Coordinates of C-alpha atoms and ligand atoms in Angstrom, one line a residue:
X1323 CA -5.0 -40.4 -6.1
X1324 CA -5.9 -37.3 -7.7
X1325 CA -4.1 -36.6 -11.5
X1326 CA -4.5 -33.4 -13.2
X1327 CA -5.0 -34.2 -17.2
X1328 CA -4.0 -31.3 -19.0
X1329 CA -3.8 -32.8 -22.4
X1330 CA -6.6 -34.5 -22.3
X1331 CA -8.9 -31.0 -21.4
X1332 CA -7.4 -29.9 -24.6
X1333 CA -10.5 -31.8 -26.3
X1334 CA -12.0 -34.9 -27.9
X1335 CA -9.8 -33.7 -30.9
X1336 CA -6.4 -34.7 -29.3
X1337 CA -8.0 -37.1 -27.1
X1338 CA -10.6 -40.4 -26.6
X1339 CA -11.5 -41.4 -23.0
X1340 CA -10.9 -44.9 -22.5
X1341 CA -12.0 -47.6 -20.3
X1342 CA -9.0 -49.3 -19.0
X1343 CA -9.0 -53.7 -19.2
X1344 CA -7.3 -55.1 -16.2
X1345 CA -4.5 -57.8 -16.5
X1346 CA -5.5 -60.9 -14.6
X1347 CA -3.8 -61.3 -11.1
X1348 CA -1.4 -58.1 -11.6
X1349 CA 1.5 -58.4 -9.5
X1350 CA 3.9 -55.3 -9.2
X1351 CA 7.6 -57.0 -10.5
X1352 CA 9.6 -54.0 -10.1
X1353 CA 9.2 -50.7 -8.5
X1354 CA 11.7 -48.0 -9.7
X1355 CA 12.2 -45.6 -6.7
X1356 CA 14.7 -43.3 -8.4
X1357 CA 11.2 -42.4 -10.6
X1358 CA 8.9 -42.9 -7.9
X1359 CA 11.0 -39.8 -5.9
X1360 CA 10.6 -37.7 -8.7
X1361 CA 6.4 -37.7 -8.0
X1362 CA 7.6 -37.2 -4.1
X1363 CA 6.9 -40.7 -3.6
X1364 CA 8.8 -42.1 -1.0
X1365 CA 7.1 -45.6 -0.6
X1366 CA 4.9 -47.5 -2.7
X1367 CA 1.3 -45.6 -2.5
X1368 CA -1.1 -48.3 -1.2
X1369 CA -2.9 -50.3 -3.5
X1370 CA -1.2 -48.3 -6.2
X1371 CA -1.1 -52.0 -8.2
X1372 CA -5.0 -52.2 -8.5
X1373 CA -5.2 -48.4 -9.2
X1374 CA -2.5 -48.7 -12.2
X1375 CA -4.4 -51.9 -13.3
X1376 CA -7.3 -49.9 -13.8
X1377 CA -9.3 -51.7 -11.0
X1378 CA -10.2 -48.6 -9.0
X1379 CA -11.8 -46.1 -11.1
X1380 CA -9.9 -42.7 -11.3
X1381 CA -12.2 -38.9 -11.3
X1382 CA -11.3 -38.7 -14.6
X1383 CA -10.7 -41.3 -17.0
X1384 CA -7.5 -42.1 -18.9
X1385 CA -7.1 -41.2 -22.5
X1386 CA -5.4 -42.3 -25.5
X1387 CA -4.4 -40.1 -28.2
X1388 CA -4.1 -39.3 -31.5
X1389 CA -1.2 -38.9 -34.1
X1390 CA -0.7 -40.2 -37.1
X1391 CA 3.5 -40.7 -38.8
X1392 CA 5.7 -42.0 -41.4
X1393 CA 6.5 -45.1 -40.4
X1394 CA 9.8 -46.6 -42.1
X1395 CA 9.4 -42.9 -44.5
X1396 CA 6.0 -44.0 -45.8
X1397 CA 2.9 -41.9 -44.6
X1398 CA 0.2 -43.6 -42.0
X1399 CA -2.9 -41.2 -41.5
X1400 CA -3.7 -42.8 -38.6
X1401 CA -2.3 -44.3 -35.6
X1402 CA -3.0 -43.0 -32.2
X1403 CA -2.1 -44.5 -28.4
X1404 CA -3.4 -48.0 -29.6
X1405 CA -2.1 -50.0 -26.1
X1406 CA -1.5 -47.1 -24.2
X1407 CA -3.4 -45.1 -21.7
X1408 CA -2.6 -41.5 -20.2
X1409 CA -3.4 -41.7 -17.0
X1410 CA -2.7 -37.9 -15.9
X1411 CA -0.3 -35.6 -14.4
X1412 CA 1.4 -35.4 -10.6
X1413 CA 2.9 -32.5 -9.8
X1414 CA 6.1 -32.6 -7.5
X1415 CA 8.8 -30.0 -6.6
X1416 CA 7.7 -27.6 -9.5
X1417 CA 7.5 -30.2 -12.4
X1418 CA 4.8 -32.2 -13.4
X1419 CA 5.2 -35.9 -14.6
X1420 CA 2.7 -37.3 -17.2
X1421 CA 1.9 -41.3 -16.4
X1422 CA 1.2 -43.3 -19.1
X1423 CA 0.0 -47.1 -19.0
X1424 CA 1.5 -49.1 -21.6
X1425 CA -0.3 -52.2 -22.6
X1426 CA -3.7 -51.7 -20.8
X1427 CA -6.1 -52.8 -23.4
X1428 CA -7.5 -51.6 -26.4
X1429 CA -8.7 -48.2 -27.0
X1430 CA -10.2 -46.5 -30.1
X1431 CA -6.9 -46.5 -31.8
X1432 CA -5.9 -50.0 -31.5
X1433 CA -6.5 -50.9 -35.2
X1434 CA -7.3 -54.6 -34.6
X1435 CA -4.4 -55.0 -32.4
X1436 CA -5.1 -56.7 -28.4
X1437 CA -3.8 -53.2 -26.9
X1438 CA -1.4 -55.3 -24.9
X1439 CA 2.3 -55.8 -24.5
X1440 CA 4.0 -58.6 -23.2
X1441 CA 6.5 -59.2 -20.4
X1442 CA 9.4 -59.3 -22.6
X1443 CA 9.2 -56.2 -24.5
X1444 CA 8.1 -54.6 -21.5
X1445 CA 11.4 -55.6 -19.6
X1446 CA 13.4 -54.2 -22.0
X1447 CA 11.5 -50.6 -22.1
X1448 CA 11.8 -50.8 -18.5
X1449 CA 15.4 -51.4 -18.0
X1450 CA 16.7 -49.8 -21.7
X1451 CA 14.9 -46.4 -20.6
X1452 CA 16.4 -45.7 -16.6
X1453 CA 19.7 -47.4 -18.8
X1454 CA 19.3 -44.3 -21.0
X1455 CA 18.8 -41.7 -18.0
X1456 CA 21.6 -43.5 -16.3
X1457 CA 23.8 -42.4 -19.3
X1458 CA 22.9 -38.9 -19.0
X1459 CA 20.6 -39.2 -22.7
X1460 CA 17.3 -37.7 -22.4
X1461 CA 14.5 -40.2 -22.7
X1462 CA 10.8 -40.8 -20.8
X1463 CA 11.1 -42.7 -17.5
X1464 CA 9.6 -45.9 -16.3
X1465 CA 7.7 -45.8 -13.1
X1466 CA 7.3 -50.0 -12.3
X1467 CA 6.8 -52.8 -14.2
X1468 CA 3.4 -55.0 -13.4
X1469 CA 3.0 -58.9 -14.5
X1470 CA 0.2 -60.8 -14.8
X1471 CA -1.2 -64.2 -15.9
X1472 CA -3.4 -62.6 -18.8
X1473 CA -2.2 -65.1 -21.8
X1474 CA -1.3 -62.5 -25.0
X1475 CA -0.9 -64.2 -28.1
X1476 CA 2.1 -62.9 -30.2
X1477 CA 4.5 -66.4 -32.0
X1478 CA 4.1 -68.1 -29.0
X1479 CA 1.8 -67.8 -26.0
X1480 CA 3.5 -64.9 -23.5
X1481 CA 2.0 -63.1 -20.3
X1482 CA 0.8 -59.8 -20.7
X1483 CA 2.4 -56.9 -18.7
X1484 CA 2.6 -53.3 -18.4
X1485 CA 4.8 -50.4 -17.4
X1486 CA 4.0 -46.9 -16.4
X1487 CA 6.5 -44.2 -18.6
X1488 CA 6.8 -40.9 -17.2
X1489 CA 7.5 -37.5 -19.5
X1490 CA 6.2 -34.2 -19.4
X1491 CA 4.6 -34.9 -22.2
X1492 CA 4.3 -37.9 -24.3
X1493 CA 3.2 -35.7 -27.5
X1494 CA 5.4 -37.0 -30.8
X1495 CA 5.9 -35.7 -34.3
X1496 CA 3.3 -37.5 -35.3
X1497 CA 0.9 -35.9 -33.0
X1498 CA 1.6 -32.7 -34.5
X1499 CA 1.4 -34.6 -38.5
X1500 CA -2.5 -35.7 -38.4
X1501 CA -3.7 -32.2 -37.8
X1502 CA -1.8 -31.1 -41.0
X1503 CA -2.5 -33.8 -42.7
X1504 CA -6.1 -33.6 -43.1
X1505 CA -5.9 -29.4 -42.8
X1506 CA -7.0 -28.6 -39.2
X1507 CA -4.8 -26.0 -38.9
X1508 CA -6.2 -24.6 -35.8
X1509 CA -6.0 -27.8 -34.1
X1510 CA -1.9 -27.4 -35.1
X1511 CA -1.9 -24.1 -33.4
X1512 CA -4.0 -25.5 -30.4
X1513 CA -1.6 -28.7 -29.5
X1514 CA 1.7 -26.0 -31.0
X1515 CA 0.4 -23.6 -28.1
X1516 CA -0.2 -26.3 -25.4
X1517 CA 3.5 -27.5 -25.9
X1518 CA 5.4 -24.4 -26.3
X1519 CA 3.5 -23.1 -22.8
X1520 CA 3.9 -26.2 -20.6
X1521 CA 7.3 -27.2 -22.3
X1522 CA 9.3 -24.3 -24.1
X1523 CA 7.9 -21.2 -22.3
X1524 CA 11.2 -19.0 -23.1
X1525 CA 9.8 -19.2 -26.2
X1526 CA 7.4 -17.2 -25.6
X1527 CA 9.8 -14.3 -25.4
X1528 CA 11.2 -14.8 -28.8
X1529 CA 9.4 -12.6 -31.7
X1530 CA 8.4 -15.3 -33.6
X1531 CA 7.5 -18.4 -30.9
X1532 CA 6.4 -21.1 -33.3
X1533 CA 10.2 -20.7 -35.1
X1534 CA 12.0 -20.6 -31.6
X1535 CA 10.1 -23.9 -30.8
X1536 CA 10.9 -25.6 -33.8
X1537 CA 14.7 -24.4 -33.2
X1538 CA 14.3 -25.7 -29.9
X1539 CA 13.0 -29.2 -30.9
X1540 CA 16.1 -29.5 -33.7
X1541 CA 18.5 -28.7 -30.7
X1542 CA 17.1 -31.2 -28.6
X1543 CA 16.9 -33.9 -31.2
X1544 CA 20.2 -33.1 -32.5
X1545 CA 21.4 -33.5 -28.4
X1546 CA 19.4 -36.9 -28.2
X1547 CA 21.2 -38.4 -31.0
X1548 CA 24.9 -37.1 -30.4
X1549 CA 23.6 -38.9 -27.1
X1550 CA 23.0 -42.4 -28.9
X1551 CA 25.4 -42.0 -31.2
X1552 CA 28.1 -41.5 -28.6
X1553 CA 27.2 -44.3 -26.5
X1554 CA 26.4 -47.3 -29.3
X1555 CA 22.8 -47.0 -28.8
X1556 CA 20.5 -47.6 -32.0
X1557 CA 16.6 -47.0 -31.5
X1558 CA 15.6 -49.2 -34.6
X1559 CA 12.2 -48.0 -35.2
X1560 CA 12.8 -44.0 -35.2
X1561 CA 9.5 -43.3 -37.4
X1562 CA 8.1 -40.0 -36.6
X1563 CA 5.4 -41.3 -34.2
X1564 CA 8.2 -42.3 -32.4
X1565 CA 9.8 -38.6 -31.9
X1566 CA 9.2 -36.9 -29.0
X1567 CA 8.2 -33.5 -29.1
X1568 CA 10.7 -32.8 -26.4
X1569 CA 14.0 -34.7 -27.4
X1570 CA 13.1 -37.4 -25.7
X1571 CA 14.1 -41.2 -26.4
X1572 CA 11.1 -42.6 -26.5
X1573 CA 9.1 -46.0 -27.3
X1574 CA 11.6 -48.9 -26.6
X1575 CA 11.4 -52.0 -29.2
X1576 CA 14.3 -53.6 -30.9
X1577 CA 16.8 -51.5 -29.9
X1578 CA 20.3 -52.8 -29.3
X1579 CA 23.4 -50.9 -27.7
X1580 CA 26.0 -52.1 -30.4
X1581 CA 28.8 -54.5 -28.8
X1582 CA 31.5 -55.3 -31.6
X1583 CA 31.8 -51.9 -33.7
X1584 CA 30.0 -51.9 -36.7
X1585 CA 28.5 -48.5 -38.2
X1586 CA 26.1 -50.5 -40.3
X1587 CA 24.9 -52.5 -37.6
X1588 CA 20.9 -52.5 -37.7
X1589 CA 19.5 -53.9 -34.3
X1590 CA 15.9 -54.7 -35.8
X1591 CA 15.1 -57.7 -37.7
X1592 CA 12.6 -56.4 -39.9
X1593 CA 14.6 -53.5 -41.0
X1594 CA 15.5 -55.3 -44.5
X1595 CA 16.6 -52.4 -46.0
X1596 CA 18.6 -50.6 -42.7
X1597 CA 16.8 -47.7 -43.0
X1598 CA 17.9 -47.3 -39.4
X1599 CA 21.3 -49.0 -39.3
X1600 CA 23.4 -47.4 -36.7
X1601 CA 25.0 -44.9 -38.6
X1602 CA 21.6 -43.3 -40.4
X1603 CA 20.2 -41.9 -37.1
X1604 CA 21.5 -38.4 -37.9
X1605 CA 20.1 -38.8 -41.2
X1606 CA 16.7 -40.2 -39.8
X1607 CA 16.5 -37.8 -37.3
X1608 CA 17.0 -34.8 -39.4
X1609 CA 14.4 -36.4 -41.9
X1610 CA 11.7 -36.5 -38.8
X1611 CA 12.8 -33.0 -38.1
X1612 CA 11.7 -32.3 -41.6
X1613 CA 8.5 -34.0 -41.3
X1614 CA 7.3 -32.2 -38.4
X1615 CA 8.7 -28.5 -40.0
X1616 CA 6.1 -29.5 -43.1
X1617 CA 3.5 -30.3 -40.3
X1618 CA 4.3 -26.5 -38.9
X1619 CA 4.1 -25.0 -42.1
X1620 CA 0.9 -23.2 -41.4
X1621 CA 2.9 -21.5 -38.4
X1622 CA 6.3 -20.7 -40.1
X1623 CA 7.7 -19.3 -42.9
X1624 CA 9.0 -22.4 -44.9
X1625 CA 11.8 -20.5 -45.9
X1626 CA 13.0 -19.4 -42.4
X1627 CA 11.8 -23.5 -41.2
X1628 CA 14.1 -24.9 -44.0
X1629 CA 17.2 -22.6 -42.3
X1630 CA 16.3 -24.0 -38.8
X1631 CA 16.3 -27.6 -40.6
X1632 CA 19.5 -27.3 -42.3
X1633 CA 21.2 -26.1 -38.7
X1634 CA 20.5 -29.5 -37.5
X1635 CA 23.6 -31.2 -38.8
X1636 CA 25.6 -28.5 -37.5
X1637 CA 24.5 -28.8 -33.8
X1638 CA 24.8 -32.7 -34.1
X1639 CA 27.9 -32.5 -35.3
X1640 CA 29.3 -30.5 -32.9
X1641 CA 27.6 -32.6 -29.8
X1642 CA 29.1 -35.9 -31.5
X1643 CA 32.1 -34.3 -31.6
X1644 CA 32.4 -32.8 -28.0
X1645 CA 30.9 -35.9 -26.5
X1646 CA 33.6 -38.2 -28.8
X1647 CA 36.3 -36.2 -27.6
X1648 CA 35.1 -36.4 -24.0
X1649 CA 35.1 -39.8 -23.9
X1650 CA 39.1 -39.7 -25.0
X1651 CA 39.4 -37.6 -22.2
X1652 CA 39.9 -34.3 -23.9
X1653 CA 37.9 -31.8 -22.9
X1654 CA 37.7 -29.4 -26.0
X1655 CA 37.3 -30.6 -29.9
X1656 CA 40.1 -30.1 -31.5
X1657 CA 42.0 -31.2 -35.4
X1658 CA 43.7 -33.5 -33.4
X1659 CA 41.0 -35.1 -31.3
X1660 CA 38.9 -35.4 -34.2
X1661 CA 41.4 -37.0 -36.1
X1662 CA 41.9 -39.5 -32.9
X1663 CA 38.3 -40.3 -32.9
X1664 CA 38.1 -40.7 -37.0
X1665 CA 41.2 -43.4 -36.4
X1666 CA 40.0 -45.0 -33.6
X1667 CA 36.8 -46.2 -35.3
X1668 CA 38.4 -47.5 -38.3
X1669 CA 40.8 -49.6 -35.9
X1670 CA 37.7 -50.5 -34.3
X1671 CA 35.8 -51.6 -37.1
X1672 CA 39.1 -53.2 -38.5
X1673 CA 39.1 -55.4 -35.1
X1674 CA 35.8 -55.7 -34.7
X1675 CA 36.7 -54.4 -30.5
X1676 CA 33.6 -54.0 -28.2
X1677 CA 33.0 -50.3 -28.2
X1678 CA 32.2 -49.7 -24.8
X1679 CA 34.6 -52.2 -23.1
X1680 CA 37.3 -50.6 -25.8
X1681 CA 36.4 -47.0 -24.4
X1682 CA 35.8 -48.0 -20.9
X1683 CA 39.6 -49.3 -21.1
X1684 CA 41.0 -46.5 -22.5
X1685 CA 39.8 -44.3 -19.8
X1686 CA 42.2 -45.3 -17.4
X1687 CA 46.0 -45.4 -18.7
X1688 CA 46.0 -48.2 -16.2
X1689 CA 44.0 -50.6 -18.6
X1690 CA 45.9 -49.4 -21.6
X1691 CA 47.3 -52.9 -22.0
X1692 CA 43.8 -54.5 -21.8
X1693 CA 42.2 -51.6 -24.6
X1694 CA 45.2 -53.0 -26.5
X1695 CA 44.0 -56.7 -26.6
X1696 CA 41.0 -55.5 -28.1
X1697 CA 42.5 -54.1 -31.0
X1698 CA 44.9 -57.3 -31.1
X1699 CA 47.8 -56.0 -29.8
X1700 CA 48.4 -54.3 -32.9
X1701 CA 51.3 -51.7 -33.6
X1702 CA 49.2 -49.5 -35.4
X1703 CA 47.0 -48.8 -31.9
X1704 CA 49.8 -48.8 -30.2
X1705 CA 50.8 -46.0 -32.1
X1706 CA 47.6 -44.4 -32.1
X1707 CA 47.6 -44.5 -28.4
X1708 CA 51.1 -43.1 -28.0
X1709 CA 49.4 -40.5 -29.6
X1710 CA 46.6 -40.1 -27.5
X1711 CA 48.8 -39.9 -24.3
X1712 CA 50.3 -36.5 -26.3
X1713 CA 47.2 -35.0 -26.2
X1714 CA 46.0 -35.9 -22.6
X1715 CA 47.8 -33.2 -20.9
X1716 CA 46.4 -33.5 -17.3
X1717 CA 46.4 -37.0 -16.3
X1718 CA 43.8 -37.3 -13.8
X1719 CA 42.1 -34.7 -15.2
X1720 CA 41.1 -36.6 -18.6
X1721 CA 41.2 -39.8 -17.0
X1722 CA 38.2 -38.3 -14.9
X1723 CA 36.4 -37.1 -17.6
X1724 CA 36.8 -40.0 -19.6
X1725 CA 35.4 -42.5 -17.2
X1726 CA 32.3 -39.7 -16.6
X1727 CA 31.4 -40.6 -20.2
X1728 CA 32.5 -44.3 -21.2
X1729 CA 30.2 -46.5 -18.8
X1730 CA 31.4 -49.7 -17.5
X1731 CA 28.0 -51.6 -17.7
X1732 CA 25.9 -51.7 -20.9
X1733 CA 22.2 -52.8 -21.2
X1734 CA 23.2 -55.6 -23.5
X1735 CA 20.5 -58.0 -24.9
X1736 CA 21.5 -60.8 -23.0
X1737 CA 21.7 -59.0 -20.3
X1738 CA 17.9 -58.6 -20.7
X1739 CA 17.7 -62.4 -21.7
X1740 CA 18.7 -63.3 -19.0
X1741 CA 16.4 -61.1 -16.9
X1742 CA 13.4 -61.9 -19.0
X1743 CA 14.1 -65.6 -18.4
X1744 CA 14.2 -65.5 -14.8
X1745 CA 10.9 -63.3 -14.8
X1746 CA 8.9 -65.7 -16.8
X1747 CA 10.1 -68.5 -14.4
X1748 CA 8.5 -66.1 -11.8
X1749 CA 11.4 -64.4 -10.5
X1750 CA 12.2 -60.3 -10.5
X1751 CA 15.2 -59.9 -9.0
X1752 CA 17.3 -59.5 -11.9
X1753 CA 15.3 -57.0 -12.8
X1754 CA 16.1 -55.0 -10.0
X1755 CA 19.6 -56.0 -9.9
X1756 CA 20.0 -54.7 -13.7
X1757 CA 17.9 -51.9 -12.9
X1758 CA 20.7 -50.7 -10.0
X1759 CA 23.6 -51.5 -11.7
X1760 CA 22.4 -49.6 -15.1
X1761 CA 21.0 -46.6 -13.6
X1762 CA 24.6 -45.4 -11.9
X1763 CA 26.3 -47.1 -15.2
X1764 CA 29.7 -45.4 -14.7
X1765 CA 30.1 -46.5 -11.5
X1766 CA 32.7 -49.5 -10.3
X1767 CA 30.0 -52.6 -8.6
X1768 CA 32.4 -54.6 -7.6
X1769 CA 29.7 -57.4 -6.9
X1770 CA 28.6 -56.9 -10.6
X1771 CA 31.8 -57.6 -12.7
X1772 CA 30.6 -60.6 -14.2
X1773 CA 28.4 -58.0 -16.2
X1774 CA 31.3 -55.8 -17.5
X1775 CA 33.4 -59.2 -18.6
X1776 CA 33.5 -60.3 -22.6
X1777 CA 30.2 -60.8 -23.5
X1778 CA 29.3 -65.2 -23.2
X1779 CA 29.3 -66.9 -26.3
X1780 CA 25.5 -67.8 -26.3
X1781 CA 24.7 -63.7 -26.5
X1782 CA 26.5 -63.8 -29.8
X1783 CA 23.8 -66.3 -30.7
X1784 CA 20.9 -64.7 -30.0
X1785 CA 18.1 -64.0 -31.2
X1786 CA 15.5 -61.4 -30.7
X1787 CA 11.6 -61.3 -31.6
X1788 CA 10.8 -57.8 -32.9
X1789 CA 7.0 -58.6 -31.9
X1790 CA 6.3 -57.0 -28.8
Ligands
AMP805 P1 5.2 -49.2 -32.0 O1 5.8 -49.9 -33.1 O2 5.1 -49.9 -30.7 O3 5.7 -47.8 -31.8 O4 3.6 -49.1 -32.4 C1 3.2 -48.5 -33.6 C2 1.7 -48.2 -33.5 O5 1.0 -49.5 -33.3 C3 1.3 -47.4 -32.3 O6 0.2 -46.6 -32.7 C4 0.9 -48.4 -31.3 O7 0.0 -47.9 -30.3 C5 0.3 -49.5 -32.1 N1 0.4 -50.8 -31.5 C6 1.5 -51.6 -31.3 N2 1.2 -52.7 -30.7 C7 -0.1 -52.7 -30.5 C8 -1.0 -53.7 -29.9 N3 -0.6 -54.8 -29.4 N4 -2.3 -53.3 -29.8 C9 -2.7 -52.2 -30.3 N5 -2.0 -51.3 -30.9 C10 -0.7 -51.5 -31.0
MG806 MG1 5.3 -46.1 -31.2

């Protein structure tokens, strides 16, 4: 197999070869073939298992690279790909797909750590990132999942795994934050003029390029989060070498889609202080976007960055709001929508309702009755839904729209429990059920209901190891 590695010719600078360390009998668990199509792969590539193992050596070797970030808002001058590997690009149907190993060993960035990742945490990158795409949010892609019987030592004894993400690029804030830090302003330049080439070529038109790409990286972030904000999604580690330079979700760990409706809600454990409770991404998000402006100083005026900046709540805003009032069913925001969406929170909140079953109900004026029950029956939703039918003008119309944006199946952590279980018993087929069912989330399944009923009573109970 023959990758091109653009990002690595950019130098030793951006870039360390690295010798790949096999997993011990790899076994390919899941093969995504909605991804695999994307490389104009219509089967699985012979002995593609031992290649992505690193058992057959490749022309050119894999890299990791470097960035540095603020992790939880305090500054790390170092970090880098420490378990991941860039294997190169393929080019398919004019675009060109960037594979990266994750949890392939060590590499020159690993800062003490095994380089690995275990099957858990890999699981849930897998399934929560083609979950993502499913919903229409933009985030990298997973390629296949390998398992292995290589032990990796986190609380307890777990098998090491990998998965192969897909991007364009896989470039973050933080990428972009080293070079600045330490004043290597032309490597800044360098990696700015790689990204705006490959990635934001119209930019190249504007009079000023390095402003148009920073505009275009607020829009896209700005997109992104009206994206998770919309559908209950929190990220829970959104540091800035977590940010990718394209808008992309990226970098799976404790995140959690919320279930019962809580704005504060903070998905990871170690967060003590909910730096990125639900409700903060905005917040976070235009933070990072500041970050990376500072780390672009040398290219922009900071005057004319700090406007681009402060436009950021603006376009989120209005995303949030079109996509909130989309999901009502109303195709344009309005006084009135907003006002629908402000109330309908606070009833949700009130009555603790499961957002997406809540929304996924009140698509259809047909489960009306059954959105009610979530709120209790109560007579102030039934007013507010009275309401809502005043404003849905075209019945099928909104009713269309509505269940276009309100999914009926929701990558909920016990959902991935229960998939992780099975797996470590030696069993994948959950995987690729889940991985069906969430990538065409809006659709009916029939034969997956089970998925879409009240959540069991053990989920409410569980718990999650952030480790990964
Ligand atoms: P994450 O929280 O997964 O985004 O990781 C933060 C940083 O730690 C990144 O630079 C990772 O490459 C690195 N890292 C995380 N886990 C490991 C590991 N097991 N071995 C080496 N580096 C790791
Ligand atoms: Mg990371």
């Amino acid at each position: 197999m023959n990758f091109q590695n653009s990002f690595a010719e950019l130098g030793s600078a951006f870039s360390q070869p690295i010798e790949l360390s096999p997993l011990h009998e790899p076994l390919l668990a899941s093969w995504n073939t909605d991804a695999a199509q994307l490389l104009g792969w219509d089967s699985v590539p012979e002995q593609i298992t031992e290649l992505l193992n690193g058992q057959i050596p490749l022309e050119r070797p894999p890299v990791a690279s470097l960035y540095a970030g603020h992790q939880f808002g305090v500054w790390v001058s170092q970090l880098g790909d420490g378990r991941a590997a860039i294997l190169g690009e393929i080019e398919n149907d004019n675009a060109r797909w960037e594979l990266q190993l994750k949890g392939s060993g060590p590499t020159p960035f690993s800062r003490g750590g095994d380089g690995r990742a275990v099957l858990r945490s890999s699981i849930r990158e897998y399934l929560c990132s083609e979950a993502m795409h499913g919903l229409g949010i933009p985030t990298t892609r997973a390629l296949c999942l390998i398992d292995s019987k290589t032990p990796v030592y986190r609380e307890e004894v777990e098998s090491g795994a990998l998965i192969v993400r897909m991007a364009p690029t896989h470039i973050r804030f933080g990428s972009f934050e080293v070079f600045a830090s330490r004043g290597q302003t032309d490597e800044v330049r360098q990696l700015a003029d790689y990204v705006i080439q490959r990635f934001y070529p119209e930019c190249l038109q504007s009079d000023n390029p390095y402003l148009a790409f920073y505009q275009k990286v607020v829009e896209r972030t700005a997109e992104m989060v009206a994206g998770w904000m919309a559908q209950g999604f929190s990220h829970g580690v959104m540091n800035t070498d977590n940010m990718s330079i394209l808008g992309l979700t990226i970098d799976y760990g404790p995140f959690g889609f919320m279930e019962n409706y809580n704005p504060d809600y903070i998905c990871n454990h170690s967060d003590h202080s909910g730096r990125y409770a639900f409700n903060q991404q905005p917040n976070i998000a235009s933070w990072n976007l500041g970050a990376l402006g500072n780390a672009l100083l040398s290219l922009l005026e900071t005057k004319k960055a700090q406007t681009v900046l402060d436009g950021f709540k603006d376009l989120y805003l209005t995303a949030y709001k079109r996509r909130m009032s989309a999901k009502l069913g109303l195709n344009k925001i309005s006084e009135k929508s907003e006002k629908l969406v402000d109330e309908l929170l606070h009833l949700m909140r009130e009555c603790q309702a499961d957002y997406s079953r809540s929304f996924r109900f009140l698509s259809r004026e047909s489960t009306w009755d059954q959105a009610a029950k979530q709120f209790g029956d109560s007579k102030q939703f039934k007013t507010w839904l009275s309401r809502l039918a005043e404003c849905r003008a075209n019945h099928a119309d909104c009713e269309r729209l509505a269940l276009s944006q309100n999914p009926k199946y929701l990558l909920r952590n016990y959902m991935a429990q229960i998939a992780i279980e099975r797996a470590q018993q030696g069993s994948y087929t959950e995987i690729d059920r889940l991985l069906r069912l969430l990538q065409l989330p809006f659709d009916e399944h029939p034969e997956d209901e089970e998925y879409f009923a009240e959540p069991p009573d053990w989920a409410k109970r569980l718990s999650l190891s952030c480790s990964s």
